[in-house]
Amino acid sequence: MFYSIVKEGYEGSIMLTASHMPWNSNGLKFFTAAGGFEKSDVASMLQMASEECAAKGVMIGDTSSENAHVLASALAQQPGGIQQVNFLPRYADFLRELIIKGVDSKEHPKQPLMGLKIVVDAGNGAGGFFATEVLAPLGADITGSQFLDPDGSFPNHIPNPEHPSAMAAGAKATTAAGADLGIVFDTDVDRSAIVDRNGREINSNRFIALMSAVILREHPGTTIVTDSVTSNGLADFIAALGGKHLRFKRGYKNVIGKGMELNNQGVETHLMMETSGHGALKENYFLDDGAYLAVKVVIELVRRRLSGQGDIGELLDTLKEPAEAAEYRLRITPTPEHPDFKEVGQMVLDRFHGWVQSGGAGPSWSVDPINHEGWRINVAEDEGRRGWLLLRQSLHDPLLVLNVESESSGRVRDYTKKVLEFMLQSCTGLAIDVAPLSKK
Ligand SMILES: O=P(O)(O)OC[C@H]1O[C@H](O)[C@H](O)[C@@H](O)[C@@H]1O
């Protein structure tokens, strides 16, 4: 969709997709040259549509009159009417060219992926073309790729590279095929993840680290923007490679928007990436394009192979991973006394901040000096190990989200217990479902 605008000069595009969500959560995504619609753009579009309906005397939801379908009637009035154009072959051409140029193979210039086995798991979304139209024509063996045919009921696994079921399926297929690489997409290919030849699942922090290693080699010292729930090990990894890490907010639009803003201010920022698997590059018009990230990984894989370096997974050898990590999602129920869930969420956050600041959680807990949303708390563990917690409001839902990580085993449970105690003591009268915090 973005490609049709950026490369083909169209004014806008609309996609019908469930994205990474279940089959019954289809929605519409709108794009213009400025990127995806913001909430305010959607609001003004709905306003315009309702005014148009009112002007035509059409009731929204009425499907009986000729003018009922506003979009169809608007398109029908266009000179030239409606044409069908298949952009996918052009987009596939573009991605193939990138790989041909990026690998620059002397031996097989037009088939630079000869000798490589790559498995794609498209989760029955739209990403199957990446195997058949991008990798295979370049010489890759794609045997073992799975769920390439679109099926809107997503019968095989949750089509989200953030979800363990998607990664387990991709890893299993990659090792079963003895492949050099596995690639996992969500249904509309704006989220991706990879699997290395040993079946190691590279999503979330690991995928950001891997992309950081690639981008920092190309752009030494660049700034990398991520979302707020990234681990301490990732920040250390980026710093050790000479990069600057800005841990911003959750939400890929927030992350990408921040990267654009920094570039506009003259701060060179080449990679913007979220733990959800959304990632955008400055070189690719700041589009969150999972296929483009996969292209970069494939080029890196071949580049390393040709220059006698190890497997792509070895780029992560120095990434320190937490011993434990967990996420808890606590529902906020509006009550007559507190009808606005955002306000309730903010009250909890304020009290949480005050509780930590006043030493309620003990001397080892301290508020991180940089917070762009909610409160990130650092915990000093034994022998220099570190833990952290982030309590924030969900981007879209009436939820408080708590992420907890520790570098020592058994600690996540302790930290979670303390947060539960805080909730029970300090948030009485607010309808927060704390049950997830007491689950083992
Ligand atoms: O705030 P949460 O409920 O965790 O959800 C946040 C997530 O919402 C959507 O799924 C967006 O696509 C993601 O970019 C974002 O990270």
Tab-separated table of C-alpha atoms in Angstrom, residues 58-267:
chain	number	residue	atom	x	y	z
A	58	VAL	CA	-28.299	8.636	3.009
A	59	MET	CA	-28.406	7.043	6.428
A	60	ILE	CA	-25.112	5.529	7.547
A	61	GLY	CA	-25.632	1.789	7.559
A	62	ASP	CA	-28.335	1.955	4.899
A	63	THR	CA	-27.399	-0.496	2.170
A	64	SER	CA	-30.579	-0.222	0.142
A	65	SER	CA	-30.166	2.989	-1.856
A	66	GLU	CA	-27.836	3.560	-4.798
A	67	ASN	CA	-25.783	6.151	-2.968
A	68	ALA	CA	-25.485	4.087	0.165
A	69	HIS	CA	-21.980	2.935	-0.534
A	70	VAL	CA	-20.183	6.255	-0.352
A	71	LEU	CA	-16.868	4.891	-1.539
A	72	ALA	CA	-18.313	3.014	-4.479
A	73	SER	CA	-20.338	6.016	-5.591
A	74	ALA	CA	-17.323	8.334	-5.208
A	75	LEU	CA	-15.143	5.994	-7.269
A	76	ALA	CA	-17.837	5.582	-9.879
A	77	GLN	CA	-17.759	9.349	-10.425
A	78	GLN	CA	-13.994	9.288	-11.149
A	79	PRO	CA	-13.010	9.821	-14.760
A	80	GLY	CA	-11.871	6.424	-15.964
A	81	GLY	CA	-13.960	4.639	-13.332
A	82	ILE	CA	-12.495	1.736	-11.416
A	83	GLN	CA	-9.444	-0.137	-12.708
A	84	GLN	CA	-7.830	-3.206	-11.265
A	85	VAL	CA	-4.066	-2.940	-10.850
A	86	ASN	CA	-1.894	-5.666	-9.345
A	87	PHE	CA	1.004	-4.003	-7.547
A	88	LEU	CA	2.415	-7.130	-6.007
A	89	PRO	CA	4.621	-8.099	-8.993
A	90	ARG	CA	6.101	-4.587	-9.057
A	91	TYR	CA	6.742	-4.630	-5.342
A	92	ALA	CA	8.351	-8.084	-5.648
A	93	ASP	CA	10.568	-6.723	-8.484
A	94	PHE	CA	11.649	-3.886	-6.230
A	95	LEU	CA	12.542	-6.266	-3.372
A	96	ARG	CA	14.408	-8.648	-5.711
A	97	GLU	CA	16.452	-5.762	-7.111
A	98	LEU	CA	17.410	-4.742	-3.579
A	99	ILE	CA	18.745	-8.222	-2.873
A	100	ILE	CA	20.585	-8.425	-6.207
A	101	LYS	CA	22.273	-5.079	-5.561
A	102	GLY	CA	22.833	-5.696	-1.853
A	103	VAL	CA	24.511	-9.086	-2.322
A	104	ASP	CA	26.356	-8.104	-5.497
A	105	SER	CA	27.278	-11.722	-6.233
A	106	LYS	CA	30.049	-12.159	-8.781
A	107	GLU	CA	29.285	-15.845	-9.188
A	108	HIS	CA	25.482	-15.677	-9.595
A	109	PRO	CA	24.645	-12.010	-10.208
A	110	LYS	CA	20.975	-12.668	-11.051
A	111	GLN	CA	20.496	-15.577	-8.657
A	112	PRO	CA	22.425	-14.471	-5.603
A	113	LEU	CA	20.526	-16.799	-3.272
A	114	MET	CA	21.677	-20.014	-4.996
A	115	GLY	CA	22.625	-22.621	-2.410
A	116	LEU	CA	20.523	-21.049	0.338
A	117	LYS	CA	17.516	-22.661	1.936
A	118	ILE	CA	15.010	-20.190	3.368
A	119	VAL	CA	11.688	-21.046	4.988
A	120	VAL	CA	8.871	-18.494	5.054
A	121	ASP	CA	5.877	-18.804	7.388
A	122	ALA	CA	3.288	-16.318	6.161
A	123	GLY	CA	0.615	-17.343	8.692
A	124	ASN	CA	-1.927	-17.576	5.820
A	125	GLY	CA	-1.694	-13.830	5.329
A	126	ALA	CA	-0.410	-11.838	2.364
A	127	GLY	CA	3.319	-12.572	2.824
A	128	GLY	CA	3.523	-15.820	0.849
A	129	PHE	CA	4.700	-13.906	-2.240
A	130	PHE	CA	7.981	-13.235	-0.433
A	131	ALA	CA	8.868	-16.922	-0.763
A	132	THR	CA	7.532	-17.560	-4.245
A	133	GLU	CA	8.068	-14.179	-5.948
A	134	VAL	CA	11.138	-12.807	-4.186
A	135	LEU	CA	13.312	-15.613	-2.782
A	136	ALA	CA	12.677	-18.487	-5.205
A	137	PRO	CA	13.337	-16.494	-8.422
A	138	LEU	CA	16.658	-15.424	-6.896
A	139	GLY	CA	17.710	-19.056	-6.555
A	140	ALA	CA	16.748	-19.812	-2.938
A	141	ASP	CA	15.323	-23.207	-2.078
A	142	ILE	CA	12.057	-22.426	-0.285
A	143	THR	CA	11.080	-26.026	0.453
A	144	GLY	CA	9.459	-26.269	3.875
A	145	SER	CA	7.857	-22.829	3.661
A	146	GLN	CA	4.355	-22.938	5.053
A	147	PHE	CA	0.990	-21.221	5.240
A	148	LEU	CA	1.750	-19.207	2.120
A	149	ASP	CA	-1.810	-19.209	0.811
A	150	PRO	CA	-4.051	-16.470	2.149
A	151	ASP	CA	-6.880	-17.767	4.315
A	152	GLY	CA	-8.668	-15.097	6.337
A	153	SER	CA	-9.601	-17.580	9.056
A	154	PHE	CA	-5.860	-18.032	9.870
A	155	PRO	CA	-6.352	-21.742	10.577
A	156	ASN	CA	-2.766	-22.667	11.472
A	157	HIS	CA	-1.495	-20.327	14.155
A	158	ILE	CA	-1.972	-16.808	15.417
A	159	PRO	CA	-0.449	-14.762	12.605
A	160	ASN	CA	1.698	-12.558	14.806
A	161	PRO	CA	5.481	-12.856	15.147
A	162	GLU	CA	5.140	-11.450	18.664
A	163	HIS	CA	3.147	-14.543	19.647
A	164	PRO	CA	4.911	-17.725	20.844
A	165	SER	CA	2.709	-19.943	18.646
A	166	ALA	CA	3.826	-18.167	15.459
A	167	MET	CA	7.493	-18.308	16.432
A	168	ALA	CA	7.283	-21.958	17.487
A	169	ALA	CA	5.690	-22.859	14.134
A	170	GLY	CA	8.326	-20.894	12.194
A	171	ALA	CA	11.181	-22.411	14.209
A	172	LYS	CA	9.857	-25.935	13.796
A	173	ALA	CA	9.526	-25.534	10.032
A	174	THR	CA	13.003	-24.000	9.758
A	175	THR	CA	14.747	-26.791	11.647
A	176	ALA	CA	12.668	-29.524	9.971
A	177	ALA	CA	13.773	-28.216	6.567
A	178	GLY	CA	17.392	-27.805	7.708
A	179	ALA	CA	17.111	-24.236	6.440
A	180	ASP	CA	19.687	-21.462	6.741
A	181	LEU	CA	17.013	-18.980	7.751
A	182	GLY	CA	13.332	-18.760	8.648
A	183	ILE	CA	11.150	-15.687	8.173
A	184	VAL	CA	7.814	-15.177	9.961
A	185	PHE	CA	5.337	-12.489	8.878
A	186	ASP	CA	2.059	-11.216	10.218
A	187	THR	CA	-0.809	-11.151	7.761
A	188	ASP	CA	-0.205	-7.728	6.229
A	189	VAL	CA	3.584	-8.042	6.430
A	190	ASP	CA	4.276	-4.988	8.551
A	191	ARG	CA	5.540	-7.202	11.388
A	192	SER	CA	8.256	-9.763	10.902
A	193	ALA	CA	10.677	-11.948	12.812
A	194	ILE	CA	13.323	-14.481	11.906
A	195	VAL	CA	14.674	-17.859	12.952
A	196	ASP	CA	18.341	-18.752	12.622
A	197	ARG	CA	19.711	-22.058	11.307
A	198	ASN	CA	19.726	-23.492	14.847
A	199	GLY	CA	16.029	-22.798	15.283
A	200	ARG	CA	16.656	-19.835	17.564
A	201	GLU	CA	13.623	-17.552	17.559
A	202	ILE	CA	14.733	-14.010	16.776
A	203	ASN	CA	11.838	-11.708	17.506
A	204	SER	CA	11.228	-8.858	19.970
A	205	ASN	CA	14.484	-7.565	21.607
A	206	ARG	CA	16.609	-10.039	19.672
A	207	PHE	CA	15.328	-8.861	16.308
A	208	ILE	CA	15.878	-5.230	17.252
A	209	ALA	CA	19.426	-6.139	18.321
A	210	LEU	CA	20.091	-7.949	15.066
A	211	MET	CA	18.767	-5.091	12.948
A	212	SER	CA	20.757	-2.652	15.086
A	213	ALA	CA	23.953	-4.588	14.363
A	214	VAL	CA	23.247	-4.430	10.621
A	215	ILE	CA	22.269	-0.756	10.592
A	216	LEU	CA	25.095	0.365	12.881
A	217	ARG	CA	27.598	-1.233	10.523
A	218	GLU	CA	26.071	0.759	7.668
A	219	HIS	CA	25.597	3.960	9.691
A	220	PRO	CA	28.057	4.048	12.592
A	221	GLY	CA	26.831	6.031	15.577
A	222	THR	CA	23.244	6.346	14.361
A	223	THR	CA	20.377	6.800	16.792
A	224	ILE	CA	17.934	3.897	17.120
A	225	VAL	CA	14.444	4.503	18.464
A	226	THR	CA	12.614	1.626	20.133
A	227	ASP	CA	9.460	1.215	22.166
A	228	SER	CA	9.401	1.408	25.951
A	229	VAL	CA	9.428	-2.269	26.879
A	230	THR	CA	12.870	-3.119	25.525
A	231	SER	CA	15.279	-4.882	27.858
A	232	ASN	CA	18.364	-3.420	29.520
A	233	GLY	CA	20.500	-5.906	27.587
A	234	LEU	CA	19.368	-4.357	24.301
A	235	ALA	CA	20.358	-0.864	25.441
A	236	ASP	CA	23.831	-2.180	26.420
A	237	PHE	CA	24.141	-4.019	23.107
A	238	ILE	CA	23.387	-0.890	21.064
A	239	ALA	CA	25.723	1.230	23.188
A	240	ALA	CA	28.557	-1.307	22.836
A	241	LEU	CA	28.219	-1.074	19.041
A	242	GLY	CA	28.528	2.708	19.269
A	243	GLY	CA	24.848	3.438	18.679
A	244	LYS	CA	22.582	5.821	20.541
A	245	HIS	CA	19.421	4.247	21.881
A	246	LEU	CA	16.248	6.207	22.518
A	247	ARG	CA	13.732	4.094	24.416
A	248	PHE	CA	10.498	5.869	23.575
A	249	LYS	CA	6.845	4.847	23.779
A	250	ARG	CA	4.961	1.711	22.859
A	251	GLY	CA	3.189	1.886	19.498
A	252	TYR	CA	4.947	1.654	16.154
A	253	LYS	CA	3.504	4.973	15.019
A	254	ASN	CA	4.993	6.644	18.088
A	255	VAL	CA	8.371	5.012	17.476
A	256	ILE	CA	8.501	5.882	13.784
A	257	GLY	CA	7.120	9.389	14.381
A	258	LYS	CA	9.884	10.014	16.923
A	259	GLY	CA	12.518	8.855	14.438
A	260	MET	CA	11.152	11.207	11.781
A	261	GLU	CA	11.104	14.066	14.260
A	262	LEU	CA	14.739	13.417	15.250
A	263	ASN	CA	15.858	13.333	11.626
A	264	ASN	CA	14.031	16.615	11.019
A	265	GLN	CA	15.951	18.070	13.943
A	266	GLY	CA	19.217	16.917	12.390
A	267	VAL	CA	19.703	13.854	14.629
